[in-house]
Amino acid sequence: MTTVAPRSAVIFDLDGVLVDSHEVMGRAFTAAYAEVVGDGPAPFAEYQRYQGLYFPEIMRIMGLPPEMEEPFVRESYRLADQVPVIDGIVDLLETLRARGLRLAVATGKAGVRARSLLETLHLVTFFDHVIGSDEVARPKPAPDIVLRALRLLDARAEETIMVGDAPADVHSARGAGVTSAGATWATVDEDGLLDAGPDLVLKSPADLLAWCPPGPVGGLG
C-alpha cells in the first residue's frame, strides 16, 4: 500500500480553483477594453492564456494600455457577488480545516481584491492568509508568493501542496519546493496545465483529500 506523505498546509490559487470567475472576468475585461481602447472585439481569449499572472504583467505581454486596470478592477468589484464558488470547495475547505491543515491563498490578483472577493463569497474565514501578487517582489511564475505563504503559515515545503489551474502556478510551486497539484475542474487551458508537469492532477476538489490525510502532522492528533 502506497504511503501518502504527511501534509501540514495547502496553498490555493483563487480564480479557476476556488471560484469559477471566467464569465464575470470576461465581462469586466470587455468593459475595460471598450472604455480604454475603444471599438472592436476584446481579446479575452488571449487574456485567458495568461491566467495566474498579475494583471499589469498581462497588459505588458499583450501590448494593451495599463490604464485598463482601473476599469477592470472597478467592474470586477461590481460583479463580485455574481462569481460562483466551485462545487465541492466549501466541503473541501471544511474537511481540511477539520484535519488541522493550515490554508492560504496565493493569487495573481492584488491582495485587497482577493480578500474582498473571498469576503463577499463567505470563504475568507477558511484561510489563515491571503496573499496577492502586489504583495511580493516577483509575481508568479516566480516562487516568491509561495515562499511568502510558507513563511506566514510556518509550514515546511515538503509538507505543503500548492493547488493551481495554470502553468504559472506549477512553476511557482516547483520553484518553492512544494508539491504542485493541477486543478482541472475550471481551467481554461488544461493542455497547458498538464504540459507544465504538475506533481498531482486533480479532477475534482474532493480528489485533494487523498493527498491530505488526517495524521500527526496534518491532523489534530
mmCIF file of C-alpha atoms in Angstrom, residues 6-216:
data_model
loop_
_atom_site.group_PDB
_atom_site.id
_atom_site.type_symbol
_atom_site.label_atom_id
_atom_site.label_comp_id
_atom_site.label_asym_id
_atom_site.label_seq_id
_atom_site.Cartn_x
_atom_site.Cartn_y
_atom_site.Cartn_z
ATOM 1 C CA PRO A 6 2.057 13.889 5.814
ATOM 2 C CA ARG A 7 0.803 17.388 4.996
ATOM 3 C CA SER A 8 0.602 20.444 7.198
ATOM 4 C CA ALA A 9 -0.554 23.114 4.747
ATOM 5 C CA VAL A 10 -2.273 23.756 1.419
ATOM 6 C CA ILE A 11 -1.839 26.881 -0.699
ATOM 7 C CA PHE A 12 -4.566 27.626 -3.242
ATOM 8 C CA ASP A 13 -4.724 29.776 -6.312
ATOM 9 C CA LEU A 14 -8.056 31.649 -6.453
ATOM 10 C CA ASP A 15 -9.532 32.007 -9.945
ATOM 11 C CA GLY A 16 -10.289 28.664 -11.565
ATOM 12 C CA VAL A 17 -9.569 26.790 -8.329
ATOM 13 C CA LEU A 18 -11.790 28.161 -5.574
ATOM 14 C CA VAL A 19 -14.135 30.149 -7.817
ATOM 15 C CA ASP A 20 -15.183 29.978 -11.464
ATOM 16 C CA SER A 21 -14.671 33.631 -12.261
ATOM 17 C CA HIS A 22 -14.080 33.337 -16.011
ATOM 18 C CA GLU A 23 -17.517 34.557 -17.173
ATOM 19 C CA VAL A 24 -17.501 37.542 -14.834
ATOM 20 C CA MET A 25 -13.856 38.243 -15.637
ATOM 21 C CA GLY A 26 -14.722 38.288 -19.334
ATOM 22 C CA ARG A 27 -17.430 40.880 -18.760
ATOM 23 C CA ALA A 28 -15.052 43.071 -16.743
ATOM 24 C CA PHE A 29 -12.307 42.738 -19.348
ATOM 25 C CA THR A 30 -14.685 43.587 -22.219
ATOM 26 C CA ALA A 31 -15.948 46.678 -20.378
ATOM 27 C CA ALA A 32 -12.402 47.835 -19.631
ATOM 28 C CA TYR A 33 -11.291 47.289 -23.226
ATOM 29 C CA ALA A 34 -14.238 49.266 -24.592
ATOM 30 C CA GLU A 35 -13.616 52.122 -22.163
ATOM 31 C CA VAL A 36 -9.862 52.451 -22.700
ATOM 32 C CA VAL A 37 -9.155 51.044 -26.181
ATOM 33 C CA GLY A 38 -12.457 51.607 -27.961
ATOM 34 C CA ASP A 39 -14.430 49.690 -30.546
ATOM 35 C CA GLY A 40 -13.713 46.168 -31.669
ATOM 36 C CA PRO A 41 -13.731 42.755 -30.010
ATOM 37 C CA ALA A 42 -11.889 42.499 -26.707
ATOM 38 C CA PRO A 43 -9.133 39.819 -26.934
ATOM 39 C CA PHE A 44 -10.340 37.954 -23.856
ATOM 40 C CA ALA A 45 -9.346 34.512 -25.214
ATOM 41 C CA GLU A 46 -5.745 35.708 -25.415
ATOM 42 C CA TYR A 47 -6.003 37.225 -21.939
ATOM 43 C CA GLN A 48 -7.118 33.863 -20.555
ATOM 44 C CA ARG A 49 -3.927 32.208 -21.802
ATOM 45 C CA TYR A 50 -2.006 34.217 -19.204
ATOM 46 C CA GLN A 51 -4.159 33.286 -16.209
ATOM 47 C CA GLY A 52 -2.172 33.187 -12.988
ATOM 48 C CA LEU A 53 -0.069 36.209 -13.912
ATOM 49 C CA TYR A 54 -0.546 39.672 -12.406
ATOM 50 C CA PHE A 55 -2.877 41.917 -14.466
ATOM 51 C CA PRO A 56 -0.275 44.631 -15.242
ATOM 52 C CA GLU A 57 2.111 41.936 -16.488
ATOM 53 C CA ILE A 58 -0.594 40.522 -18.770
ATOM 54 C CA MET A 59 -1.207 44.002 -20.181
ATOM 55 C CA ARG A 60 2.511 44.342 -20.864
ATOM 56 C CA ILE A 61 2.686 40.958 -22.614
ATOM 57 C CA MET A 62 -0.399 41.699 -24.725
ATOM 58 C CA GLY A 63 0.668 45.237 -25.593
ATOM 59 C CA LEU A 64 -2.500 46.717 -24.085
ATOM 60 C CA PRO A 65 -2.717 50.009 -22.157
ATOM 61 C CA PRO A 66 -2.014 49.651 -18.426
ATOM 62 C CA GLU A 67 -4.884 52.107 -17.926
ATOM 63 C CA MET A 68 -7.235 49.153 -18.477
ATOM 64 C CA GLU A 69 -6.534 48.046 -14.913
ATOM 65 C CA GLU A 70 -8.703 50.719 -13.261
ATOM 66 C CA PRO A 71 -11.970 49.935 -15.097
ATOM 67 C CA PHE A 72 -11.224 46.199 -14.985
ATOM 68 C CA VAL A 73 -10.860 46.325 -11.202
ATOM 69 C CA ARG A 74 -13.920 48.570 -10.858
ATOM 70 C CA GLU A 75 -16.096 46.176 -12.856
ATOM 71 C CA SER A 76 -14.655 43.166 -11.026
ATOM 72 C CA TYR A 77 -15.726 44.665 -7.699
ATOM 73 C CA ARG A 78 -19.181 45.495 -9.069
ATOM 74 C CA LEU A 79 -19.738 41.943 -10.299
ATOM 75 C CA ALA A 80 -18.072 40.107 -7.400
ATOM 76 C CA ASP A 81 -21.288 38.724 -5.924
ATOM 77 C CA GLN A 82 -22.013 37.020 -9.249
ATOM 78 C CA VAL A 83 -18.851 34.867 -9.139
ATOM 79 C CA PRO A 84 -19.805 31.243 -8.392
ATOM 80 C CA VAL A 85 -17.880 29.190 -5.854
ATOM 81 C CA ILE A 86 -16.747 25.865 -7.345
ATOM 82 C CA ASP A 87 -18.973 22.948 -6.354
ATOM 83 C CA GLY A 88 -17.301 20.954 -3.595
ATOM 84 C CA ILE A 89 -14.908 23.702 -2.482
ATOM 85 C CA VAL A 90 -16.682 24.518 0.784
ATOM 86 C CA ASP A 91 -16.791 20.826 1.744
ATOM 87 C CA LEU A 92 -13.097 20.513 0.870
ATOM 88 C CA LEU A 93 -12.085 23.527 2.948
ATOM 89 C CA GLU A 94 -14.185 22.403 5.906
ATOM 90 C CA THR A 95 -12.585 18.942 5.813
ATOM 91 C CA LEU A 96 -9.043 20.265 5.503
ATOM 92 C CA ARG A 97 -9.673 22.570 8.436
ATOM 93 C CA ALA A 98 -11.121 19.695 10.476
ATOM 94 C CA ARG A 99 -7.934 17.738 9.727
ATOM 95 C CA GLY A 100 -5.882 20.590 11.147
ATOM 96 C CA LEU A 101 -4.235 21.853 7.975
ATOM 97 C CA ARG A 102 -3.236 25.473 7.609
ATOM 98 C CA LEU A 103 -4.595 27.125 4.455
ATOM 99 C CA ALA A 104 -3.568 30.111 2.360
ATOM 100 C CA VAL A 105 -4.462 31.735 -0.945
ATOM 101 C CA ALA A 106 -1.692 32.877 -3.291
ATOM 102 C CA THR A 107 -3.247 34.620 -6.272
ATOM 103 C CA GLY A 108 -2.442 36.655 -9.338
ATOM 104 C CA LYS A 109 -4.968 39.212 -8.098
ATOM 105 C CA ALA A 110 -3.970 42.142 -5.951
ATOM 106 C CA GLY A 111 -4.286 41.221 -2.290
ATOM 107 C CA VAL A 112 -7.035 43.701 -1.429
ATOM 108 C CA ARG A 113 -9.160 42.467 -4.347
ATOM 109 C CA ALA A 114 -8.642 38.827 -3.427
ATOM 110 C CA ARG A 115 -9.601 39.380 0.199
ATOM 111 C CA SER A 116 -12.653 41.411 -0.813
ATOM 112 C CA LEU A 117 -13.870 38.694 -3.195
ATOM 113 C CA LEU A 118 -13.358 35.963 -0.600
ATOM 114 C CA GLU A 119 -15.260 38.042 1.953
ATOM 115 C CA THR A 120 -18.110 38.630 -0.493
ATOM 116 C CA LEU A 121 -18.344 34.887 -1.170
ATOM 117 C CA HIS A 122 -18.039 33.944 2.554
ATOM 118 C CA LEU A 123 -14.803 31.992 2.046
ATOM 119 C CA VAL A 124 -12.238 34.226 3.719
ATOM 120 C CA THR A 125 -12.595 32.684 7.191
ATOM 121 C CA PHE A 126 -11.247 29.354 5.939
ATOM 122 C CA PHE A 127 -7.819 30.857 5.263
ATOM 123 C CA ASP A 128 -5.002 31.817 7.596
ATOM 124 C CA HIS A 129 -3.524 34.159 4.982
ATOM 125 C CA VAL A 130 -4.469 35.615 1.579
ATOM 126 C CA ILE A 131 -1.549 36.919 -0.473
ATOM 127 C CA GLY A 132 -1.795 38.921 -3.682
ATOM 128 C CA SER A 133 0.744 39.411 -6.445
ATOM 129 C CA ASP A 134 1.209 43.038 -5.466
ATOM 130 C CA GLU A 135 2.479 41.910 -2.058
ATOM 131 C CA VAL A 136 5.628 40.151 -3.277
ATOM 132 C CA ALA A 137 8.634 41.320 -5.249
ATOM 133 C CA ARG A 138 8.040 38.978 -8.182
ATOM 134 C CA PRO A 139 4.618 37.509 -9.053
ATOM 135 C CA LYS A 140 4.049 34.023 -10.451
ATOM 136 C CA PRO A 141 5.659 32.140 -12.139
ATOM 137 C CA ALA A 142 8.426 33.208 -9.722
ATOM 138 C CA PRO A 143 8.306 31.310 -6.409
ATOM 139 C CA ASP A 144 8.080 34.438 -4.220
ATOM 140 C CA ILE A 145 4.361 34.233 -3.435
ATOM 141 C CA VAL A 146 4.544 30.558 -2.449
ATOM 142 C CA LEU A 147 7.647 31.176 -0.346
ATOM 143 C CA ARG A 148 5.851 34.023 1.415
ATOM 144 C CA ALA A 149 2.873 31.751 2.093
ATOM 145 C CA LEU A 150 5.195 29.125 3.578
ATOM 146 C CA ARG A 151 6.727 31.696 5.920
ATOM 147 C CA LEU A 152 3.361 33.048 7.021
ATOM 148 C CA LEU A 153 1.956 29.559 7.566
ATOM 149 C CA ASP A 154 5.143 28.404 9.299
ATOM 150 C CA ALA A 155 4.989 25.380 7.024
ATOM 151 C CA ARG A 156 7.723 23.189 5.562
ATOM 152 C CA ALA A 157 7.852 22.982 1.772
ATOM 153 C CA GLU A 158 7.917 19.181 1.773
ATOM 154 C CA GLU A 159 4.680 19.099 3.791
ATOM 155 C CA THR A 160 2.813 21.604 1.597
ATOM 156 C CA ILE A 161 0.728 21.326 -1.582
ATOM 157 C CA MET A 162 0.047 24.214 -3.970
ATOM 158 C CA VAL A 163 -3.202 23.841 -5.954
ATOM 159 C CA GLY A 164 -3.448 25.846 -9.174
ATOM 160 C CA ASP A 165 -5.070 25.780 -12.599
ATOM 161 C CA ALA A 166 -2.351 27.422 -14.703
ATOM 162 C CA PRO A 167 1.260 26.714 -15.716
ATOM 163 C CA ALA A 168 2.349 29.756 -13.674
ATOM 164 C CA ASP A 169 1.059 28.034 -10.530
ATOM 165 C CA VAL A 170 3.013 24.864 -11.278
ATOM 166 C CA HIS A 171 6.221 26.789 -11.924
ATOM 167 C CA SER A 172 5.791 28.898 -8.782
ATOM 168 C CA ALA A 173 5.207 25.800 -6.652
ATOM 169 C CA ARG A 174 8.163 23.968 -8.164
ATOM 170 C CA GLY A 175 10.463 26.926 -7.565
ATOM 171 C CA ALA A 176 9.451 26.972 -3.909
ATOM 172 C CA GLY A 177 9.979 23.240 -3.481
ATOM 173 C CA VAL A 178 6.359 22.385 -2.714
ATOM 174 C CA THR A 179 4.195 19.688 -4.301
ATOM 175 C CA SER A 180 2.275 21.128 -7.243
ATOM 176 C CA ALA A 181 -1.301 19.993 -7.883
ATOM 177 C CA GLY A 182 -3.004 20.813 -11.182
ATOM 178 C CA ALA A 183 -6.712 21.540 -10.731
ATOM 179 C CA THR A 184 -8.534 20.728 -13.964
ATOM 180 C CA TRP A 185 -12.127 21.428 -12.881
ATOM 181 C CA ALA A 186 -12.314 25.035 -14.146
ATOM 182 C CA THR A 187 -9.058 25.659 -16.002
ATOM 183 C CA VAL A 188 -9.222 27.382 -19.383
ATOM 184 C CA ASP A 189 -6.032 25.652 -20.587
ATOM 185 C CA GLU A 190 -5.921 22.047 -19.421
ATOM 186 C CA ASP A 191 -3.321 21.086 -22.037
ATOM 187 C CA GLY A 192 -1.007 23.878 -20.933
ATOM 188 C CA LEU A 193 -1.530 22.980 -17.297
ATOM 189 C CA LEU A 194 -0.689 19.320 -17.870
ATOM 190 C CA ASP A 195 2.262 20.177 -20.113
ATOM 191 C CA ALA A 196 3.731 22.136 -17.176
ATOM 192 C CA GLY A 197 4.070 18.801 -15.360
ATOM 193 C CA PRO A 198 2.256 19.157 -12.021
ATOM 194 C CA ASP A 199 3.147 16.520 -9.446
ATOM 195 C CA LEU A 200 -0.544 15.702 -8.953
ATOM 196 C CA VAL A 201 -3.564 16.060 -11.241
ATOM 197 C CA LEU A 202 -6.899 16.691 -9.524
ATOM 198 C CA LYS A 203 -10.162 16.220 -11.413
ATOM 199 C CA SER A 204 -12.380 17.469 -8.580
ATOM 200 C CA PRO A 205 -11.847 19.307 -5.290
ATOM 201 C CA ALA A 206 -12.503 16.123 -3.309
ATOM 202 C CA ASP A 207 -9.517 14.449 -5.027
ATOM 203 C CA LEU A 208 -7.197 16.578 -2.875
ATOM 204 C CA LEU A 209 -8.327 14.841 0.317
ATOM 205 C CA ALA A 210 -6.492 11.621 -0.587
ATOM 206 C CA TRP A 211 -3.243 13.626 -0.523
ATOM 207 C CA CYS A 212 -4.001 15.374 2.780
ATOM 208 C CA PRO A 213 -4.946 12.528 5.123
ATOM 209 C CA PRO A 214 -5.543 13.001 8.833
ATOM 210 C CA GLY A 215 -2.415 12.302 10.837
ATOM 211 C CA PRO A 216 0.089 13.619 13.345
#
